[in-house]
Amino acid sequence: MKTKGTHLQISLPKSSINGYSSESSTTSPSSPTSPHIHIKIRSSSSSSSSTSSFKRPPSFRSKSFNNNTNKTNNFFANILLRRNFRLFLVIPLFYISVLFTCLGAFSPIIYPPPLPGSIYRSPEIFNKLWPQIQSDNASAIQLSTVWRDRRLTEQKPCLNISVKRTEFAEPSGYLIVEANGGLNQQRSSICNAVAVAWLLNAILVIPQFNFHNIWKDPSRFGDIYDENHFIDTLEGYVTVVRKLPEDLMEIYEYNISNVLNVGVRAWAPVSYYLQEVYPILLKQRVIRIAPYANRLAMKVPPNVQFLRCLTNYKALRFSDPIATLAKTLVDRMIEKSSKTSGKYVSVHLRFEVDMVAFSCCVYDGGAIEKFEMDFAREKGWGDKFTRKEYIIRPGQNRISGRCPLTPLEVGMMLRGMGFDNNTSIYLASGKIYQAKRNLAPLLKMFPIVQTKESLLTPDELASFEGYSSRLAALDYTVCLSSEVFVTTQGGNFPHFLIGHRRFLYGHAKTIKPDKRKLVLLMQDTSISWETFKNQMEKMLLKNDREGRMAPKVRKASRHYPIFMYPSQECMCLQESTNSTRASNHTISTAPLINSIKL
């Protein structure tokens, strides 16, 4: 029987996008699935016998049904895809909006606001309050009535202090000290050296001054202080010589650095010197202590304390060139203060580049300020501030009161206390950081501001240029003579000056601002001038109370140094001023070790 012709058609399915069939249901983890082959049988006749026709297997009918189903599924998939595309656009936007909402709610936790007092906003406060400051001169304070708490306090009678020697025992040897630091750190070292020389029964060689990279002052003792007066004042208490005897100089090849340097711990008590240093001195005949700063405890027996006072307030007198020019400065400052009966306010302003850099505080100079401060820190202290263990927290420094006050802040404080624009101000300072910009607000509040540079001619000042300690001595004298002294930063200069003023006047007559409180007020943009002024008046009253000599006897310590809080022994020195080497300062020739109460 003749069979009808049959056409066999073999076709490959269309590939999917990834190169594999879109109909594949499973894939092997090791290799991709091979594409299926579709076989279609097309007959040349409409009818065929059961024996001659090629019957389609069931699997082929199922595949055809699946194709129809896939077409339906693709139709719905296209619809869903279009909707999903819109969702894909909406969902990210919704997510972002929710995220920002949550961040806004939790931002105080994630990014807490700056702590009160941590940001320098003084210029903003000044600009806001300036109209009221400018018009507030009605209740100006008089310089002659600033200090009201001057009631005399009952001083305890002087003890029978044993200091002066009536008979001269054989000295134990020579003591050489090398004082380091600035003017007043050197002053502290000299006072301690005299006390230690007396303790050791040693002859003191005129102290030497170490050259320091920061102060860069090569001055010697005689350039700053009157050597003859120093030696004469201490006669009978401690023997002072200008140099070692010739025979000893020859032994040490005329080089002081060849002398044995005895290491002394900081704040060493009297017992340490008597037990550790004294035997070495007896053996060596000459000893050297270098560097010599803070090498004697503040708490010492009364007779040792008296020698510190004697040295500080009587023996140390500035050399003639310094004293003469300082007197000229004071006289001219008095002349410039005619509107206030010759009285003036002195301000020790520590806003030089090195001080601002060392404080690690941030002001309002932006990127330029940061660059200049980083450069100054690297130049002055190397990598100290960039080490991993050193953490700089400008905001915390400000809150803690460690940031130097700006000229603007000093001016606002004084105006708030009641000083008007007729007040004469002497500015004791080095070169102010960005002086033109930072001094402008102060000059608006106080037009009569003087410095040693404005009061002296260049020729008068020429011999002092480049000598920081001599320039500081000029400032010290002018500040000592002022009716009001304002200190803006800690340090040896204000400590010695406050103590010296207490010794001379019975009252420090000093404004020492509460900087922790001040930074809070200076950051409050809603503060009124009346509120600020009220707080400053309270601060002035507090300084008045604390300025007078305390009726109780303070125990000297690092927190209450004798140079800032003159002790009872210092006041005994005042009583003996009119009686040269009073008898109550006399002792016998008993061995020193046995005469000291440890």
XYZ file of C-alpha atoms in Angstrom:
598
model
C 0.000 0.000 0.000
C 1.224 3.303 -0.976
C 1.656 5.641 1.957
C 0.998 9.271 1.862
C 4.073 11.500 1.846
C 5.006 12.827 5.252
C 7.070 15.939 6.078
C 9.175 15.882 9.219
C 9.945 19.323 10.613
C 12.547 19.756 13.341
C 12.975 23.135 14.979
C 14.988 24.468 17.920
C 13.259 26.697 20.460
C 14.129 30.364 20.680
C 16.837 31.079 23.158
C 16.216 33.144 26.284
C 18.188 36.223 27.077
C 20.802 34.354 29.064
C 21.424 31.880 26.234
C 19.286 29.149 27.710
C 15.685 28.165 26.991
C 13.116 30.139 28.853
C 11.096 26.990 29.254
C 13.654 25.055 31.182
C 12.262 24.202 34.563
C 15.392 22.959 36.218
C 19.089 23.381 35.836
C 21.911 21.156 36.898
C 24.379 22.636 39.321
C 27.231 21.246 37.229
C 26.211 22.146 33.698
C 23.421 24.063 31.952
C 20.412 22.109 30.602
C 20.488 21.232 26.887
C 17.715 22.837 24.846
C 14.681 20.626 24.046
C 13.937 19.609 20.399
C 10.410 20.172 19.178
C 9.247 17.683 16.572
C 6.211 18.424 14.487
C 4.648 15.900 11.979
C 2.765 17.349 9.111
C 0.785 14.899 6.905
C 0.297 15.465 3.131
C -3.216 14.040 3.313
C -6.137 14.948 5.447
C -6.799 11.293 6.294
C -4.574 8.366 6.862
C -4.907 4.846 7.933
C -4.119 3.744 11.417
C -1.251 1.726 10.201
C 0.316 4.291 7.957
C -0.066 7.456 10.121
C 2.511 8.454 12.754
C 0.582 8.847 15.987
C 1.493 11.859 18.230
C 2.584 10.683 21.624
C 0.853 12.047 24.799
C 3.881 14.048 25.774
C 3.525 16.141 22.666
C -0.061 16.980 23.500
C 1.028 18.022 27.045
C 3.729 20.252 25.662
C 1.262 22.009 23.433
C -1.000 22.598 26.393
C 1.932 24.032 28.342
C 2.676 26.421 25.492
C -0.833 27.805 25.689
C -0.588 28.106 29.432
C 2.741 29.947 29.140
C 1.201 32.424 26.739
C -1.474 33.185 29.314
C 1.106 33.427 32.069
C 3.269 35.747 29.985
C 0.301 38.028 29.463
C -0.314 38.359 33.175
C 3.410 38.616 33.840
C 3.634 41.595 31.499
C 0.842 43.293 33.413
C 2.518 42.566 36.755
C 5.865 43.721 35.402
C 4.448 47.083 34.476
C 2.944 47.462 37.925
C 6.132 46.251 39.608
C 8.130 48.797 37.658
C 6.029 51.512 39.225
C 6.459 49.889 42.614
C 10.204 49.746 42.076
C 10.128 53.524 41.699
C 7.798 54.190 44.623
C 9.335 51.827 47.209
C 12.813 53.473 47.296
C 11.218 56.891 47.616
C 9.043 55.622 50.436
C 12.059 54.021 52.126
C 14.099 57.213 51.913
C 11.278 59.317 53.359
C 10.829 56.903 56.277
C 14.600 56.860 56.857
C 14.823 60.637 57.081
C 11.817 60.720 59.380
C 13.467 58.220 61.700
C 16.787 60.047 61.578
C 15.028 63.266 62.481
C 13.394 61.609 65.463
C 16.624 59.988 66.678
C 19.110 62.676 65.607
C 19.533 63.998 69.180
C 20.695 60.504 70.115
C 22.838 59.790 67.061
C 24.167 63.356 66.706
C 23.713 65.041 70.115
C 23.667 68.852 70.175
C 26.848 70.630 71.335
C 27.233 70.916 75.087
C 26.547 74.336 76.647
C 29.656 76.478 76.550
C 31.516 74.303 74.049
C 31.252 76.671 71.061
C 32.815 80.114 70.691
C 29.876 82.437 69.936
C 31.102 85.572 71.683
C 31.171 87.732 68.499
C 27.513 86.906 67.865
C 26.566 87.845 71.446
C 28.596 91.044 71.229
C 26.950 92.181 67.998
C 23.535 91.553 69.484
C 24.215 93.385 72.763
C 26.427 96.178 71.431
C 23.632 98.829 71.242
C 22.838 98.302 74.946
C 26.526 98.194 75.894
C 27.159 101.412 74.024
C 24.362 103.292 75.781
C 25.037 101.895 79.275
C 27.330 104.411 80.949
C 24.909 105.715 83.556
C 25.994 103.398 86.374
C 29.744 103.413 85.747
C 31.897 102.106 88.556
C 34.579 104.335 90.073
C 38.047 102.800 90.180
C 38.623 104.180 93.663
C 35.619 102.234 94.978
C 36.025 98.923 93.153
C 37.425 97.127 96.178
C 35.081 97.485 99.131
C 35.982 94.427 101.178
C 39.053 95.941 102.800
C 38.256 95.375 106.461
C 41.394 94.623 108.392
C 41.768 91.073 109.554
C 43.414 90.129 112.789
C 46.828 88.717 112.072
C 48.333 86.194 114.419
C 51.519 87.393 116.123
C 54.727 86.355 114.427
C 56.342 83.206 115.646
C 59.898 83.196 116.927
C 61.271 82.277 113.504
C 64.897 81.173 113.636
C 66.662 82.115 110.441
C 69.600 84.454 110.885
C 72.974 83.105 111.971
C 74.845 84.896 114.767
C 77.909 82.695 114.450
C 79.227 81.404 111.185
C 79.729 77.676 111.029
C 81.962 76.138 108.410
C 79.878 75.943 105.202
C 79.248 72.494 103.807
C 80.091 73.504 100.234
C 78.835 75.412 97.196
C 75.431 75.095 95.559
C 74.900 75.881 91.869
C 71.408 75.912 90.361
C 70.302 76.454 86.784
C 66.869 78.078 86.607
C 64.801 77.423 83.506
C 61.562 78.789 82.065
C 60.330 82.355 81.806
C 60.758 85.323 84.130
C 58.587 84.134 87.005
C 59.447 80.453 86.822
C 63.048 81.561 87.206
C 61.956 83.747 90.119
C 60.395 80.731 91.815
C 63.606 78.748 91.312
C 65.706 81.519 92.860
C 63.502 81.680 95.964
C 63.721 77.917 96.394
C 67.481 77.932 95.818
C 67.999 80.401 98.671
C 65.876 78.261 100.982
C 67.746 75.069 100.028
C 71.148 76.750 100.421
C 70.153 77.692 103.967
C 68.934 74.150 104.639
C 72.238 72.660 103.475
C 74.387 75.372 105.090
C 75.799 75.946 101.608
C 77.199 78.982 99.850
C 74.924 79.875 96.943
C 76.476 80.809 93.621
C 74.432 83.430 91.737
C 71.829 81.306 89.860
C 72.349 80.699 86.181
C 69.543 80.992 83.616
C 69.026 78.316 80.995
C 68.306 79.416 77.447
C 64.841 78.172 76.421
C 63.644 77.596 72.867
C 60.269 79.214 73.551
C 61.364 82.355 75.421
C 64.662 82.636 73.564
C 66.115 85.054 76.103
C 69.885 84.864 76.726
C 69.697 87.261 79.712
C 71.745 86.522 82.801
C 70.860 87.114 86.434
C 72.472 90.550 86.512
C 70.548 91.649 83.408
C 67.227 91.073 85.187
C 67.972 91.630 88.885
C 70.222 93.851 90.962
C 73.014 91.472 92.017
C 74.469 93.720 94.718
C 71.085 94.235 96.349
C 70.419 90.488 96.216
C 73.709 89.636 97.942
C 73.379 92.391 100.554
C 69.773 91.572 101.470
C 70.559 87.905 102.098
C 73.701 88.642 104.099
C 73.458 86.941 107.465
C 70.950 84.417 106.152
C 72.669 82.866 103.136
C 76.099 83.655 101.741
C 75.910 84.426 98.014
C 78.899 84.660 95.657
C 79.082 85.540 91.973
C 81.266 82.571 91.008
C 83.222 79.640 92.414
C 86.673 80.286 93.909
C 89.572 80.048 91.512
C 90.917 76.777 92.937
C 87.590 75.021 92.394
C 87.163 76.493 88.926
C 90.559 75.083 88.024
C 89.554 71.624 89.270
C 86.512 71.672 86.997
C 88.474 73.111 84.076
C 86.515 76.373 84.253
C 83.430 74.560 83.001
C 80.418 74.452 85.329
C 78.914 71.560 83.383
C 81.746 69.373 84.743
C 80.363 69.776 88.270
C 78.342 66.802 89.515
C 74.664 67.282 88.669
C 72.491 65.911 91.465
C 69.087 64.791 90.263
C 66.399 66.055 92.620
C 62.804 64.924 92.283
C 60.020 67.452 91.830
C 58.446 68.947 94.963
C 61.047 67.296 97.181
C 60.433 67.728 100.936
C 62.972 69.127 103.373
C 63.824 65.629 104.605
C 64.910 64.619 101.100
C 67.500 67.410 100.923
C 68.851 66.668 104.389
C 69.041 62.906 103.944
C 69.920 62.557 100.257
C 71.561 65.765 99.029
C 73.417 66.954 102.125
C 75.816 63.944 102.316
C 76.698 64.354 98.639
C 77.472 68.036 99.172
C 79.772 67.254 102.107
C 81.664 64.764 99.971
C 81.867 66.725 96.704
C 82.201 70.276 98.119
C 80.352 71.531 95.016
C 77.101 70.265 93.547
C 74.879 71.406 90.719
C 71.111 70.973 90.347
C 69.929 71.430 86.778
C 67.272 72.046 85.734
C 65.959 73.595 88.903
C 62.205 74.179 88.676
C 59.651 73.108 91.290
C 62.284 71.143 93.183
C 61.140 72.118 96.695
C 57.799 71.267 98.277
C 55.392 74.087 99.047
C 54.819 72.794 102.558
C 58.021 73.489 104.507
C 58.874 74.651 108.056
C 58.148 78.336 108.891
C 61.804 79.393 108.866
C 62.256 78.005 105.353
C 59.037 79.690 104.259
C 60.291 82.983 105.651
C 63.408 82.780 103.472
C 61.253 82.316 100.389
C 59.326 85.459 101.304
C 62.475 87.405 102.066
C 63.938 86.495 98.685
C 60.784 87.150 96.678
C 59.648 90.439 98.204
C 62.923 91.980 99.376
C 66.032 90.485 97.781
C 64.821 90.282 94.175
C 64.789 93.813 92.818
C 64.873 94.539 89.097
C 68.106 95.894 87.643
C 68.473 99.644 87.157
C 67.769 99.664 83.369
C 64.519 97.747 83.900
C 63.462 99.703 86.991
C 64.111 103.059 85.302
C 62.157 102.291 82.141
C 59.362 100.651 84.149
C 58.950 103.819 86.209
C 58.678 105.810 82.982
C 55.931 103.468 81.821
C 53.978 103.819 85.067
C 54.259 107.620 85.015
C 53.014 107.832 81.438
C 50.183 105.419 82.149
C 49.068 107.625 85.028
C 49.137 110.657 82.713
C 46.962 108.835 80.171
C 44.463 108.053 82.935
C 43.484 111.623 83.783
C 39.757 110.850 83.372
C 40.012 108.323 86.208
C 42.252 110.339 88.562
C 45.402 108.570 87.429
C 44.071 105.096 88.197
C 44.031 102.398 85.552
C 43.213 98.750 84.900
C 45.950 96.350 83.805
C 45.065 93.231 81.809
C 47.398 90.276 81.385
C 46.101 89.080 78.020
C 47.383 85.665 76.915
C 46.156 85.539 73.327
C 49.460 85.108 71.541
C 49.813 82.537 68.771
C 51.701 80.018 70.913
C 49.183 80.247 73.762
C 46.168 79.817 71.469
C 47.871 76.907 69.709
C 48.872 75.187 72.945
C 45.342 75.465 74.360
C 43.939 73.470 71.389
C 40.823 75.650 71.472
C 38.787 76.650 68.420
C 37.646 80.217 67.818
C 36.058 81.805 64.748
C 38.924 81.807 62.265
C 37.751 78.806 60.248
C 40.138 76.945 57.951
C 42.808 79.663 58.127
C 42.863 79.511 61.915
C 43.135 75.713 61.856
C 46.043 75.827 59.417
C 47.896 78.465 61.455
C 47.339 76.657 64.753
C 48.446 73.292 63.341
C 51.574 74.948 61.972
C 52.307 76.681 65.299
C 51.870 73.442 67.253
C 54.179 71.535 64.931
C 56.776 74.300 65.043
C 56.716 74.680 68.812
C 56.082 71.138 70.045
C 56.813 68.787 67.142
C 54.500 65.789 66.953
C 53.213 66.108 70.528
C 49.682 67.010 69.458
C 49.474 64.517 66.585
C 50.314 61.373 68.521
C 47.632 58.713 68.764
C 47.445 58.917 72.540
C 46.864 62.684 72.460
C 43.176 63.466 72.001
C 42.212 67.062 71.251
C 38.767 68.116 72.513
C 38.308 71.842 71.830
C 34.744 71.897 73.142
C 35.674 70.211 76.407
C 38.629 72.570 76.816
C 36.278 75.539 76.559
C 33.761 74.092 79.018
C 36.573 73.381 81.490
C 37.774 76.992 81.345
C 41.110 76.195 79.717
C 40.696 78.449 76.680
C 42.427 81.856 76.745
C 39.941 84.715 76.839
C 39.800 86.817 73.684
C 40.092 90.621 73.831
C 36.370 90.760 73.010
C 35.467 88.558 75.993
C 37.655 90.605 78.342
C 35.995 93.806 77.149
C 32.461 92.467 77.586
C 33.296 91.178 81.060
C 34.680 94.540 82.202
C 31.775 96.506 80.728
C 29.390 94.114 82.435
C 31.146 94.744 85.765
C 30.551 98.470 85.368
C 33.787 99.838 83.896
C 32.841 102.487 81.325
C 34.570 103.656 78.150
C 36.567 106.290 80.071
C 38.544 103.558 81.828
C 42.229 103.424 80.943
C 43.553 99.941 80.232
C 47.150 98.774 80.123
C 47.529 95.638 78.027
C 50.357 93.382 79.214
C 50.856 90.954 76.398
C 53.038 89.616 73.654
C 52.038 89.818 70.012
C 48.272 89.211 69.857
C 47.075 86.577 67.399
C 45.506 88.400 64.421
C 45.730 91.595 66.456
C 43.854 93.916 64.102
C 40.758 91.735 63.942
C 40.743 90.526 67.547
C 41.494 93.868 69.211
C 38.843 95.808 67.265
C 35.901 94.928 69.588
C 37.941 95.746 72.714
C 38.856 99.155 71.301
C 35.175 99.844 70.563
C 34.344 99.234 74.218
C 37.494 100.836 75.692
C 39.113 103.430 73.405
C 41.908 104.201 75.913
C 44.072 101.081 75.617
C 47.828 101.357 76.045
C 50.770 98.989 75.702
C 54.469 99.380 76.355
C 54.882 99.863 72.599
C 52.397 102.766 72.557
C 53.800 104.438 75.684
C 57.486 104.194 74.759
C 59.378 105.372 71.713
C 61.172 102.816 69.519
C 64.504 104.156 70.760
C 63.506 103.706 74.406
C 62.415 100.151 73.754
C 65.275 99.188 71.441
C 67.588 97.726 74.103
C 64.774 95.442 75.311
C 63.738 94.012 71.963
C 64.405 90.297 71.683
C 64.595 89.823 75.464
C 61.276 88.360 76.562
C 62.124 88.281 80.281
C 63.126 91.949 80.349
C 59.938 92.907 78.500
C 57.923 90.798 80.948
C 59.608 92.629 83.830
C 58.321 95.937 82.417
C 54.784 94.552 82.224
C 55.092 93.137 85.738
C 55.932 96.529 87.221
C 53.116 98.383 85.431
C 50.594 95.717 86.466
C 51.830 95.808 90.062
C 51.064 99.549 90.203
C 47.550 99.349 88.720
C 44.350 99.819 90.722
C 42.824 96.702 89.147
C 44.668 93.716 87.727
C 42.854 91.311 85.380
C 44.253 87.852 84.737
C 42.823 85.871 81.836
C 44.876 82.672 81.997
C 46.813 80.773 84.635
C 50.583 80.762 84.877
C 53.491 82.014 86.944
C 53.091 85.661 85.913
C 49.619 86.167 87.463
C 50.410 83.918 90.439
C 53.429 85.973 91.464
C 51.690 89.252 90.720
C 48.566 88.389 92.733
C 50.713 87.349 95.691
C 52.867 90.465 95.425
C 49.778 92.702 95.390
C 48.393 90.896 98.444
C 51.702 91.436 100.204
C 51.848 95.161 99.373
C 48.191 96.173 99.676
C 46.644 93.519 101.907
C 44.311 92.800 98.988
C 45.012 91.244 95.605
C 42.846 93.878 93.849
C 42.564 91.320 91.085
C 39.808 90.103 88.773
C 40.175 86.408 88.131
C 37.150 85.497 85.983
C 35.184 82.303 86.408
C 35.723 81.114 82.844
C 33.486 78.073 83.218
C 30.601 80.366 83.989
C 31.631 82.934 81.407
C 31.578 80.512 78.459
C 28.001 79.514 79.302
C 26.876 83.132 79.263
C 28.817 83.864 76.079
C 27.057 81.060 74.193
C 23.504 81.976 75.202
C 22.202 83.894 72.181
C 18.995 84.785 74.027
C 20.738 86.460 76.965
C 19.878 90.081 77.729
C 22.383 92.754 78.662
C 20.790 93.170 82.111
C 21.153 89.457 82.847
C 24.760 89.389 81.658
C 25.587 92.515 83.634
C 24.027 91.100 86.790
C 26.191 87.981 86.522
C 29.357 90.033 85.989
C 28.650 92.192 89.045
C 28.327 89.039 91.149
C 31.639 87.822 89.749
C 33.323 91.093 90.743
C 31.962 90.854 94.299
C 33.329 87.331 94.580
C 36.788 88.523 93.490
C 36.566 91.303 96.066
C 35.873 88.825 98.869
C 38.610 86.429 97.790
C 41.186 89.136 97.175
C 41.866 90.198 100.724
C 44.297 88.415 102.967
C 42.573 85.350 104.351
C 42.209 85.586 108.145
C 42.887 81.882 108.510
C 46.385 80.545 107.992
C 46.488 78.658 104.707
C 48.603 75.576 104.398
C 50.811 76.053 101.383
C 50.358 73.453 98.659
C 50.537 73.212 94.892
C 46.950 74.493 94.776
C 47.738 77.327 97.203
C 51.355 78.263 96.426
C 53.039 80.654 98.791
C 53.904 82.940 95.884
C 50.177 83.491 95.249
C 48.981 83.301 98.853
C 51.663 84.867 101.071
C 51.895 82.968 104.328
C 51.980 84.277 107.879
C 55.770 84.219 107.675
C 55.607 86.712 104.794
C 53.513 89.087 106.883
C 56.107 88.825 109.638
C 58.540 90.124 107.047
C 56.371 93.243 106.693
C 56.534 93.847 110.436
C 60.319 93.763 110.344
C 60.610 96.174 107.415
C 61.475 99.094 109.671
C 63.781 96.971 111.772
C 66.636 95.638 109.694
C 67.279 91.992 110.466
C 65.006 92.017 113.515
C 66.047 90.028 116.539
C 63.150 87.585 116.211
C 64.831 86.252 113.059
C 67.994 85.209 114.851
C 69.191 81.684 115.579
C 72.105 79.995 117.222
C 74.793 78.004 115.467
C 73.259 74.605 116.215
C 73.683 72.114 113.387
C 71.072 72.682 110.719
C 69.970 69.084 110.571
C 69.034 69.194 114.267
C 67.328 72.600 114.048
C 64.828 71.648 111.370
C 61.483 70.178 112.353
C 60.630 67.752 109.576
